[in-house]
């Protein structure tokens, strides 16, 4: 006679049940405290303001900026631009501003090779109200190959009789190096604990055949290895290899685990209504299709944004709305085609 794999959750006493929740809340509170007391995630460095009166007209005048020393612990780099109006009229002002961005990396021997062959042209939306203008994201570097960067920015069609600019302020934003070190240790600790729990779980079920496992135990045998990948044991490669691949690998692992977790909850909640055999074609396949669409959309958009940022550091998903609309319409068509089948199930 085959043994049925027991679930320890159903054998817990009230005292053990309260102890589990007590330990969970202690760990959760400790993590929240470390997050509050720990280093800030993003650090900012404001460059000296550039006056538009000291060097002539703003129209078509290039701004040349040089970043301070950076390290791989800074992970990414954003350049923000903030326009300071000459006077406040109290009226709302909106305008699309064409700009050109060129980025060069500074080597250790002070040579300046071009990261991108050509300068890239884009349009940003300027919005000002009550004498305050919103920040504009000029560029974003997904990973840092060089210790310093030379950035040349040229604005076009910015002068307007109803709107004059007094100063142009640039701000550099990057990950805090101290936060990156804390993140490495946290990920390492979670990877080790996840690996230990996975091994203990597999060891506790070694005496039982897989057909005797409960549905929760079968799902845990899938989610625990995916949780190990979610914590990304390859994360330190981001600081050792000057490549976009480790970051893309991290995004891929996160998308896989989150979609698998969503699939688990869909199966569990739908299983409350289905009493009997769960056939693959009628029970699992529609859920796999729905979650697969979400996974495909997340991975596709992530790869699309990464590839575009590699070729153009001034790229933003907001300026690529046409491709997004195509993807969105195709996704809605797929949802509509399967709506009747989903409702029946």
Tab-separated table of C-alpha atoms in Angstrom:
chain	number	residue	atom	x	y	z
A	1	UNK	CA	0.000	0.000	0.000
A	2	UNK	CA	1.382	3.397	-0.993
A	3	UNK	CA	1.983	5.962	1.687
A	4	UNK	CA	0.311	9.358	1.443
A	5	UNK	CA	2.731	12.259	1.853
A	6	UNK	CA	1.632	14.136	4.988
A	7	UNK	CA	1.409	17.929	5.141
A	8	UNK	CA	2.891	19.353	8.307
A	9	UNK	CA	0.588	22.369	8.068
A	10	UNK	CA	-2.416	20.202	8.919
A	11	UNK	CA	-0.592	18.614	11.874
A	12	UNK	CA	0.402	21.888	13.578
A	13	UNK	CA	-0.968	22.545	17.035
A	14	UNK	CA	-2.296	25.954	18.054
A	15	UNK	CA	0.931	26.766	19.852
A	16	UNK	CA	3.058	25.900	16.815
A	17	UNK	CA	0.690	27.816	14.537
A	18	UNK	CA	0.998	30.972	16.651
A	19	UNK	CA	4.783	30.491	16.840
A	20	UNK	CA	5.057	30.348	13.045
A	21	UNK	CA	3.157	33.605	12.652
A	22	UNK	CA	5.173	35.210	15.458
A	23	UNK	CA	8.467	34.337	13.777
A	24	UNK	CA	7.130	35.542	10.433
A	25	UNK	CA	6.135	38.951	11.794
A	26	UNK	CA	9.473	39.301	13.590
A	27	UNK	CA	11.348	38.632	10.335
A	28	UNK	CA	9.039	40.940	8.418
A	29	UNK	CA	9.477	43.731	10.978
A	30	UNK	CA	13.247	43.267	10.918
A	31	UNK	CA	13.329	43.622	7.125
A	32	UNK	CA	11.121	46.736	7.280
A	33	UNK	CA	13.402	48.262	9.925
A	34	UNK	CA	16.488	47.566	7.832
A	35	UNK	CA	14.776	49.133	4.838
A	36	UNK	CA	13.909	52.277	6.796
A	37	UNK	CA	17.234	52.627	8.598
A	38	UNK	CA	19.350	51.466	5.666
A	39	UNK	CA	20.908	53.581	2.930
A	40	UNK	CA	18.748	55.364	0.376
A	41	UNK	CA	18.271	53.603	-2.927
A	42	UNK	CA	18.809	56.495	-5.335
A	43	UNK	CA	21.374	59.225	-4.817
A	44	UNK	CA	21.278	62.536	-6.678
A	45	UNK	CA	24.002	64.982	-7.665
A	46	UNK	CA	22.865	68.401	-8.809
A	47	UNK	CA	25.171	70.079	-11.300
A	48	UNK	CA	25.741	73.862	-11.142
A	49	UNK	CA	22.867	75.744	-12.820
A	50	UNK	CA	23.541	77.095	-16.293
A	51	UNK	CA	22.299	80.606	-16.923
A	52	UNK	CA	20.849	81.375	-20.350
A	53	UNK	CA	21.900	85.022	-20.131
A	54	UNK	CA	25.616	84.533	-19.572
A	55	UNK	CA	26.353	82.771	-22.880
A	56	UNK	CA	23.857	84.197	-25.323
A	57	UNK	CA	20.711	82.619	-26.658
A	58	UNK	CA	19.461	79.230	-25.584
A	59	UNK	CA	18.315	78.317	-29.093
A	60	UNK	CA	20.476	75.517	-30.583
A	61	UNK	CA	23.217	76.017	-28.002
A	62	UNK	CA	24.840	72.748	-26.899
A	63	UNK	CA	25.283	71.979	-23.222
A	64	UNK	CA	28.400	69.932	-22.458
A	65	UNK	CA	28.325	68.030	-19.166
A	66	UNK	CA	30.791	65.671	-17.521
A	67	UNK	CA	29.716	63.232	-14.859
A	68	UNK	CA	31.735	62.698	-11.675
A	69	UNK	CA	33.528	59.424	-11.040
A	70	UNK	CA	31.212	56.419	-11.192
A	71	UNK	CA	31.592	52.752	-10.303
A	72	UNK	CA	29.738	49.571	-11.141
A	73	UNK	CA	28.015	49.839	-7.750
A	74	UNK	CA	26.097	52.830	-9.114
A	75	UNK	CA	24.486	50.326	-11.548
A	76	UNK	CA	22.532	52.825	-13.689
A	77	UNK	CA	22.588	56.529	-14.544
A	78	UNK	CA	19.779	58.994	-15.234
A	79	UNK	CA	20.197	62.593	-16.381
A	80	UNK	CA	17.309	64.868	-15.445
A	81	UNK	CA	16.744	68.399	-16.755
A	82	UNK	CA	14.767	71.107	-15.001
A	83	UNK	CA	14.005	74.477	-16.571
A	84	UNK	CA	13.672	77.500	-14.296
A	85	UNK	CA	11.313	80.114	-15.785
A	86	UNK	CA	12.347	83.736	-15.837
A	87	UNK	CA	9.106	84.882	-14.271
A	88	UNK	CA	5.883	83.302	-13.144
A	89	UNK	CA	2.769	84.202	-15.114
A	90	UNK	CA	0.526	81.810	-13.228
A	91	UNK	CA	-0.577	80.216	-16.487
A	92	UNK	CA	-0.075	76.636	-17.582
A	93	UNK	CA	2.456	76.120	-20.370
A	94	UNK	CA	2.947	73.027	-22.530
A	95	UNK	CA	5.294	72.521	-25.427
A	96	UNK	CA	7.122	69.717	-27.228
A	97	UNK	CA	10.874	70.307	-27.295
A	98	UNK	CA	13.151	68.579	-29.813
A	99	UNK	CA	16.572	67.717	-28.426
A	100	UNK	CA	19.762	65.980	-29.495
A	101	UNK	CA	21.840	63.849	-27.113
A	102	UNK	CA	25.371	62.502	-27.660
A	103	UNK	CA	27.207	60.410	-25.054
A	104	UNK	CA	30.921	59.567	-24.859
A	105	UNK	CA	32.783	57.460	-22.300
A	106	UNK	CA	36.011	58.593	-20.668
A	107	UNK	CA	38.689	55.910	-20.346
A	108	UNK	CA	41.309	55.727	-17.601
A	109	UNK	CA	43.875	57.237	-19.972
A	110	UNK	CA	41.538	60.274	-20.415
A	111	UNK	CA	40.719	59.310	-24.005
A	112	UNK	CA	37.121	59.878	-25.036
A	113	UNK	CA	35.709	57.165	-27.325
A	114	UNK	CA	32.142	57.585	-28.606
A	115	UNK	CA	29.732	55.091	-27.125
A	116	UNK	CA	27.189	55.901	-29.824
A	117	UNK	CA	28.256	56.752	-33.370
A	118	UNK	CA	25.560	59.325	-34.051
A	119	UNK	CA	23.715	61.759	-31.859
A	120	UNK	CA	20.077	60.841	-31.295
A	121	UNK	CA	17.106	63.123	-31.771
A	122	UNK	CA	14.008	62.930	-29.610
A	123	UNK	CA	11.154	65.077	-28.420
A	124	UNK	CA	10.319	65.768	-24.807
A	125	UNK	CA	7.163	67.338	-23.420
A	126	UNK	CA	7.704	70.459	-21.298
A	127	UNK	CA	4.980	71.232	-18.777
A	128	UNK	CA	5.073	74.267	-16.491
A	129	UNK	CA	2.467	75.644	-14.119
A	130	UNK	CA	2.624	78.374	-11.447
A	131	UNK	CA	6.282	79.069	-12.255
A	132	UNK	CA	7.369	75.451	-11.748
A	133	UNK	CA	8.381	73.072	-14.548
A	134	UNK	CA	8.353	69.289	-14.435
A	135	UNK	CA	11.625	67.399	-14.704
A	136	UNK	CA	12.545	65.923	-18.064
A	137	UNK	CA	14.424	62.636	-18.361
A	138	UNK	CA	17.174	63.328	-20.885
A	139	UNK	CA	18.890	59.929	-20.919
A	140	UNK	CA	19.221	56.637	-19.089
A	141	UNK	CA	22.187	54.250	-19.091
A	142	UNK	CA	21.192	50.717	-18.086
A	143	UNK	CA	24.749	49.727	-17.107
A	144	UNK	CA	27.990	51.646	-16.690
A	145	UNK	CA	30.958	50.772	-18.863
A	146	UNK	CA	33.094	53.803	-17.991
A	147	UNK	CA	34.027	55.734	-14.873
A	148	UNK	CA	33.050	59.082	-16.431
A	149	UNK	CA	30.823	60.234	-19.258
A	150	UNK	CA	30.778	63.275	-21.520
A	151	UNK	CA	27.220	64.283	-22.430
A	152	UNK	CA	26.335	66.871	-25.073
A	153	UNK	CA	22.732	68.109	-25.176
A	154	UNK	CA	21.199	70.534	-27.656
A	155	UNK	CA	17.666	71.913	-27.328
A	156	UNK	CA	15.699	73.204	-30.325
A	157	UNK	CA	12.637	75.383	-30.661
A	158	UNK	CA	12.695	76.223	-26.964
A	159	UNK	CA	12.337	79.998	-27.130
A	160	UNK	CA	8.778	81.247	-26.955
A	161	UNK	CA	7.359	84.775	-26.588
A	162	UNK	CA	5.114	83.580	-23.759
A	163	UNK	CA	7.809	81.607	-21.944
A	164	UNK	CA	11.390	82.560	-21.128
A	165	UNK	CA	13.991	80.490	-19.279
A	166	UNK	CA	16.299	81.868	-16.636
A	167	UNK	CA	18.396	78.814	-15.720
A	168	UNK	CA	18.765	75.236	-16.867
A	169	UNK	CA	19.417	72.758	-14.049
A	170	UNK	CA	20.773	69.261	-14.626
A	171	UNK	CA	20.633	66.473	-12.024
A	172	UNK	CA	22.369	63.109	-12.129
A	173	UNK	CA	20.601	60.202	-10.451
A	174	UNK	CA	22.135	56.793	-9.813
A	175	UNK	CA	21.954	53.880	-7.400
A	176	UNK	CA	23.644	54.455	-4.086
A	177	UNK	CA	26.870	52.420	-3.936
A	178	UNK	CA	26.207	51.522	-0.282
A	179	UNK	CA	22.711	50.292	-1.166
A	180	UNK	CA	24.184	48.088	-3.915
A	181	UNK	CA	26.475	46.432	-1.371
A	182	UNK	CA	23.543	45.838	0.991
A	183	UNK	CA	21.520	44.434	-1.932
A	184	UNK	CA	24.293	41.963	-2.764
A	185	UNK	CA	24.372	40.646	0.814
A	186	UNK	CA	20.583	40.440	1.058
A	187	UNK	CA	20.303	38.523	-2.188
A	188	UNK	CA	23.073	36.179	-1.136
A	189	UNK	CA	21.361	35.471	2.201
A	190	UNK	CA	18.000	34.808	0.532
A	191	UNK	CA	19.617	32.553	-2.072
A	192	UNK	CA	21.274	30.484	0.668
A	193	UNK	CA	18.077	30.202	2.727
A	194	UNK	CA	15.992	29.326	-0.331
A	195	UNK	CA	18.477	26.636	-1.321
A	196	UNK	CA	18.415	25.160	2.206
A	197	UNK	CA	14.597	25.127	2.319
A	198	UNK	CA	14.454	23.525	-1.134
A	199	UNK	CA	16.858	20.781	-0.084
A	200	UNK	CA	14.965	20.134	3.165
A	201	UNK	CA	11.660	19.987	1.296
A	202	UNK	CA	13.045	17.504	-1.249
A	203	UNK	CA	14.600	15.439	1.559
A	204	UNK	CA	11.304	15.241	3.485
A	205	UNK	CA	9.452	13.856	0.440
A	206	UNK	CA	12.092	11.412	-0.739
A	207	UNK	CA	10.223	8.413	0.747
A	208	UNK	CA	7.010	9.103	-1.139
A	209	UNK	CA	6.136	8.625	-4.767
A	210	UNK	CA	5.259	11.770	-6.689
A	211	UNK	CA	1.752	10.478	-7.392
A	212	UNK	CA	1.129	10.469	-3.619
A	213	UNK	CA	2.035	14.127	-3.217
A	214	UNK	CA	-0.738	16.636	-2.572
A	215	UNK	CA	-1.385	19.416	-5.077
A	216	UNK	CA	0.254	21.949	-2.743
A	217	UNK	CA	3.401	19.820	-2.457
A	218	UNK	CA	3.643	19.440	-6.219
A	219	UNK	CA	3.373	23.189	-6.672
A	220	UNK	CA	5.973	23.830	-3.974
A	221	UNK	CA	8.398	21.549	-5.815
A	222	UNK	CA	8.053	23.964	-8.754
A	223	UNK	CA	7.890	27.292	-6.917
A	224	UNK	CA	10.897	26.734	-4.650
A	225	UNK	CA	13.432	26.305	-7.507
A	226	UNK	CA	11.825	29.279	-9.257
A	227	UNK	CA	12.135	31.271	-6.038
A	228	UNK	CA	15.830	30.416	-6.039
A	229	UNK	CA	16.088	31.924	-9.516
A	230	UNK	CA	13.945	34.896	-8.438
A	231	UNK	CA	16.576	35.749	-5.834
A	232	UNK	CA	19.067	35.573	-8.747
A	233	UNK	CA	22.276	33.752	-7.753
A	234	UNK	CA	23.925	35.434	-10.771
A	235	UNK	CA	23.241	38.966	-9.487
A	236	UNK	CA	26.914	39.690	-8.519
A	237	UNK	CA	27.830	39.288	-12.188
A	238	UNK	CA	26.227	42.700	-12.752
A	239	UNK	CA	29.156	44.261	-10.910
A	240	UNK	CA	31.855	42.046	-12.432
A	241	UNK	CA	30.819	41.999	-16.098
A	242	UNK	CA	30.206	45.155	-18.126
A	243	UNK	CA	27.239	43.731	-19.981
A	244	UNK	CA	23.478	44.074	-20.168
A	245	UNK	CA	23.010	40.293	-19.935
A	246	UNK	CA	23.007	39.896	-16.094
A	247	UNK	CA	20.343	42.566	-15.753
A	248	UNK	CA	18.205	40.987	-18.446
A	249	UNK	CA	18.644	37.598	-16.773
A	250	UNK	CA	17.374	39.062	-13.500
A	251	UNK	CA	14.270	40.478	-15.203
A	252	UNK	CA	13.628	37.131	-16.911
A	253	UNK	CA	13.828	35.196	-13.622
A	254	UNK	CA	11.458	37.623	-11.919
A	255	UNK	CA	8.909	37.381	-14.729
A	256	UNK	CA	9.025	33.560	-14.648
A	257	UNK	CA	8.516	33.327	-10.877
A	258	UNK	CA	5.729	35.919	-10.690
A	259	UNK	CA	3.829	34.305	-13.563
A	260	UNK	CA	4.272	30.859	-11.990
A	261	UNK	CA	2.944	32.239	-8.694
A	262	UNK	CA	-0.056	33.731	-10.500
A	263	UNK	CA	-0.680	30.383	-12.190
A	264	UNK	CA	-0.534	28.648	-8.805
A	265	UNK	CA	-3.180	30.924	-7.287
A	266	UNK	CA	-5.408	30.587	-10.357
A	267	UNK	CA	-5.258	26.804	-10.067
A	268	UNK	CA	-5.861	26.851	-6.307
A	269	UNK	CA	-8.889	29.170	-6.385
A	270	UNK	CA	-10.406	27.481	-9.408
A	271	UNK	CA	-9.779	24.129	-7.741
A	272	UNK	CA	-12.296	25.092	-5.031
A	273	UNK	CA	-15.052	24.904	-7.664
A	274	UNK	CA	-13.771	21.846	-9.522
A	275	UNK	CA	-14.393	18.700	-7.518
A	276	UNK	CA	-12.897	15.801	-9.389
A	277	UNK	CA	-10.195	15.077	-11.918
A	278	UNK	CA	-8.383	18.117	-13.270
A	279	UNK	CA	-7.760	17.459	-16.932
A	280	UNK	CA	-4.927	19.277	-18.612
A	281	UNK	CA	-6.899	20.480	-21.656
A	282	UNK	CA	-9.846	21.912	-19.739
A	283	UNK	CA	-8.285	22.940	-16.437
A	284	UNK	CA	-4.601	23.827	-16.913
A	285	UNK	CA	-4.294	24.787	-20.589
A	286	UNK	CA	-6.523	27.935	-20.484
A	287	UNK	CA	-4.653	29.196	-17.416
A	288	UNK	CA	-1.301	28.465	-19.036
A	289	UNK	CA	-2.412	30.436	-22.072
A	290	UNK	CA	-3.523	33.473	-20.033
A	291	UNK	CA	-0.429	33.555	-17.821
A	292	UNK	CA	1.759	32.796	-20.850
A	293	UNK	CA	0.465	35.933	-22.568
A	294	UNK	CA	1.376	38.003	-19.517
A	295	UNK	CA	4.827	36.422	-19.367
A	296	UNK	CA	5.381	36.955	-23.079
A	297	UNK	CA	4.302	40.600	-22.846
A	298	UNK	CA	6.584	41.267	-19.858
A	299	UNK	CA	9.617	39.606	-21.459
A	300	UNK	CA	9.017	41.185	-24.868
A	301	UNK	CA	8.639	44.700	-23.492
A	302	UNK	CA	11.686	44.233	-21.252
A	303	UNK	CA	13.864	43.023	-24.126
A	304	UNK	CA	12.520	45.743	-26.414
A	305	UNK	CA	13.361	48.490	-23.935
A	306	UNK	CA	16.822	47.064	-23.193
A	307	UNK	CA	17.745	46.725	-26.874
A	308	UNK	CA	16.609	50.268	-27.644
A	309	UNK	CA	18.484	51.709	-24.662
A	310	UNK	CA	21.654	49.944	-25.803
A	311	UNK	CA	21.454	51.662	-29.183
A	312	UNK	CA	20.081	54.944	-27.869
A	313	UNK	CA	20.625	56.068	-24.244
A	314	UNK	CA	18.033	58.821	-24.672
A	315	UNK	CA	15.320	56.283	-25.560
A	316	UNK	CA	12.144	56.211	-23.458
A	317	UNK	CA	9.146	53.924	-23.660
A	318	UNK	CA	6.896	57.008	-23.792
A	319	UNK	CA	8.314	58.032	-27.162
A	320	UNK	CA	7.690	54.569	-28.621
A	321	UNK	CA	3.921	54.546	-28.199
A	322	UNK	CA	3.244	53.262	-31.723
A	323	UNK	CA	4.852	49.864	-31.071
A	324	UNK	CA	3.163	49.706	-27.693
A	325	UNK	CA	-0.238	50.292	-29.291
A	326	UNK	CA	0.381	47.426	-31.735
A	327	UNK	CA	1.349	45.059	-28.901
A	328	UNK	CA	-1.603	46.228	-26.808
A	329	UNK	CA	-4.119	45.710	-29.639
A	330	UNK	CA	-2.815	42.210	-30.386
A	331	UNK	CA	-3.024	41.316	-26.710
A	332	UNK	CA	-6.640	42.543	-26.544
A	333	UNK	CA	-7.526	40.484	-29.608
A	334	UNK	CA	-6.101	37.358	-27.993
A	335	UNK	CA	-8.046	38.066	-24.808
A	336	UNK	CA	-11.277	38.582	-26.744
A	337	UNK	CA	-10.871	35.341	-28.682
A	338	UNK	CA	-10.587	33.343	-25.447
A	339	UNK	CA	-13.107	35.260	-23.347
A	340	UNK	CA	-15.984	32.852	-23.990
A	341	UNK	CA	-13.864	29.813	-23.142
A	342	UNK	CA	-12.610	31.420	-19.922
A	343	UNK	CA	-16.109	32.350	-18.783
A	344	UNK	CA	-17.363	28.803	-19.349
A	345	UNK	CA	-14.493	27.411	-17.266
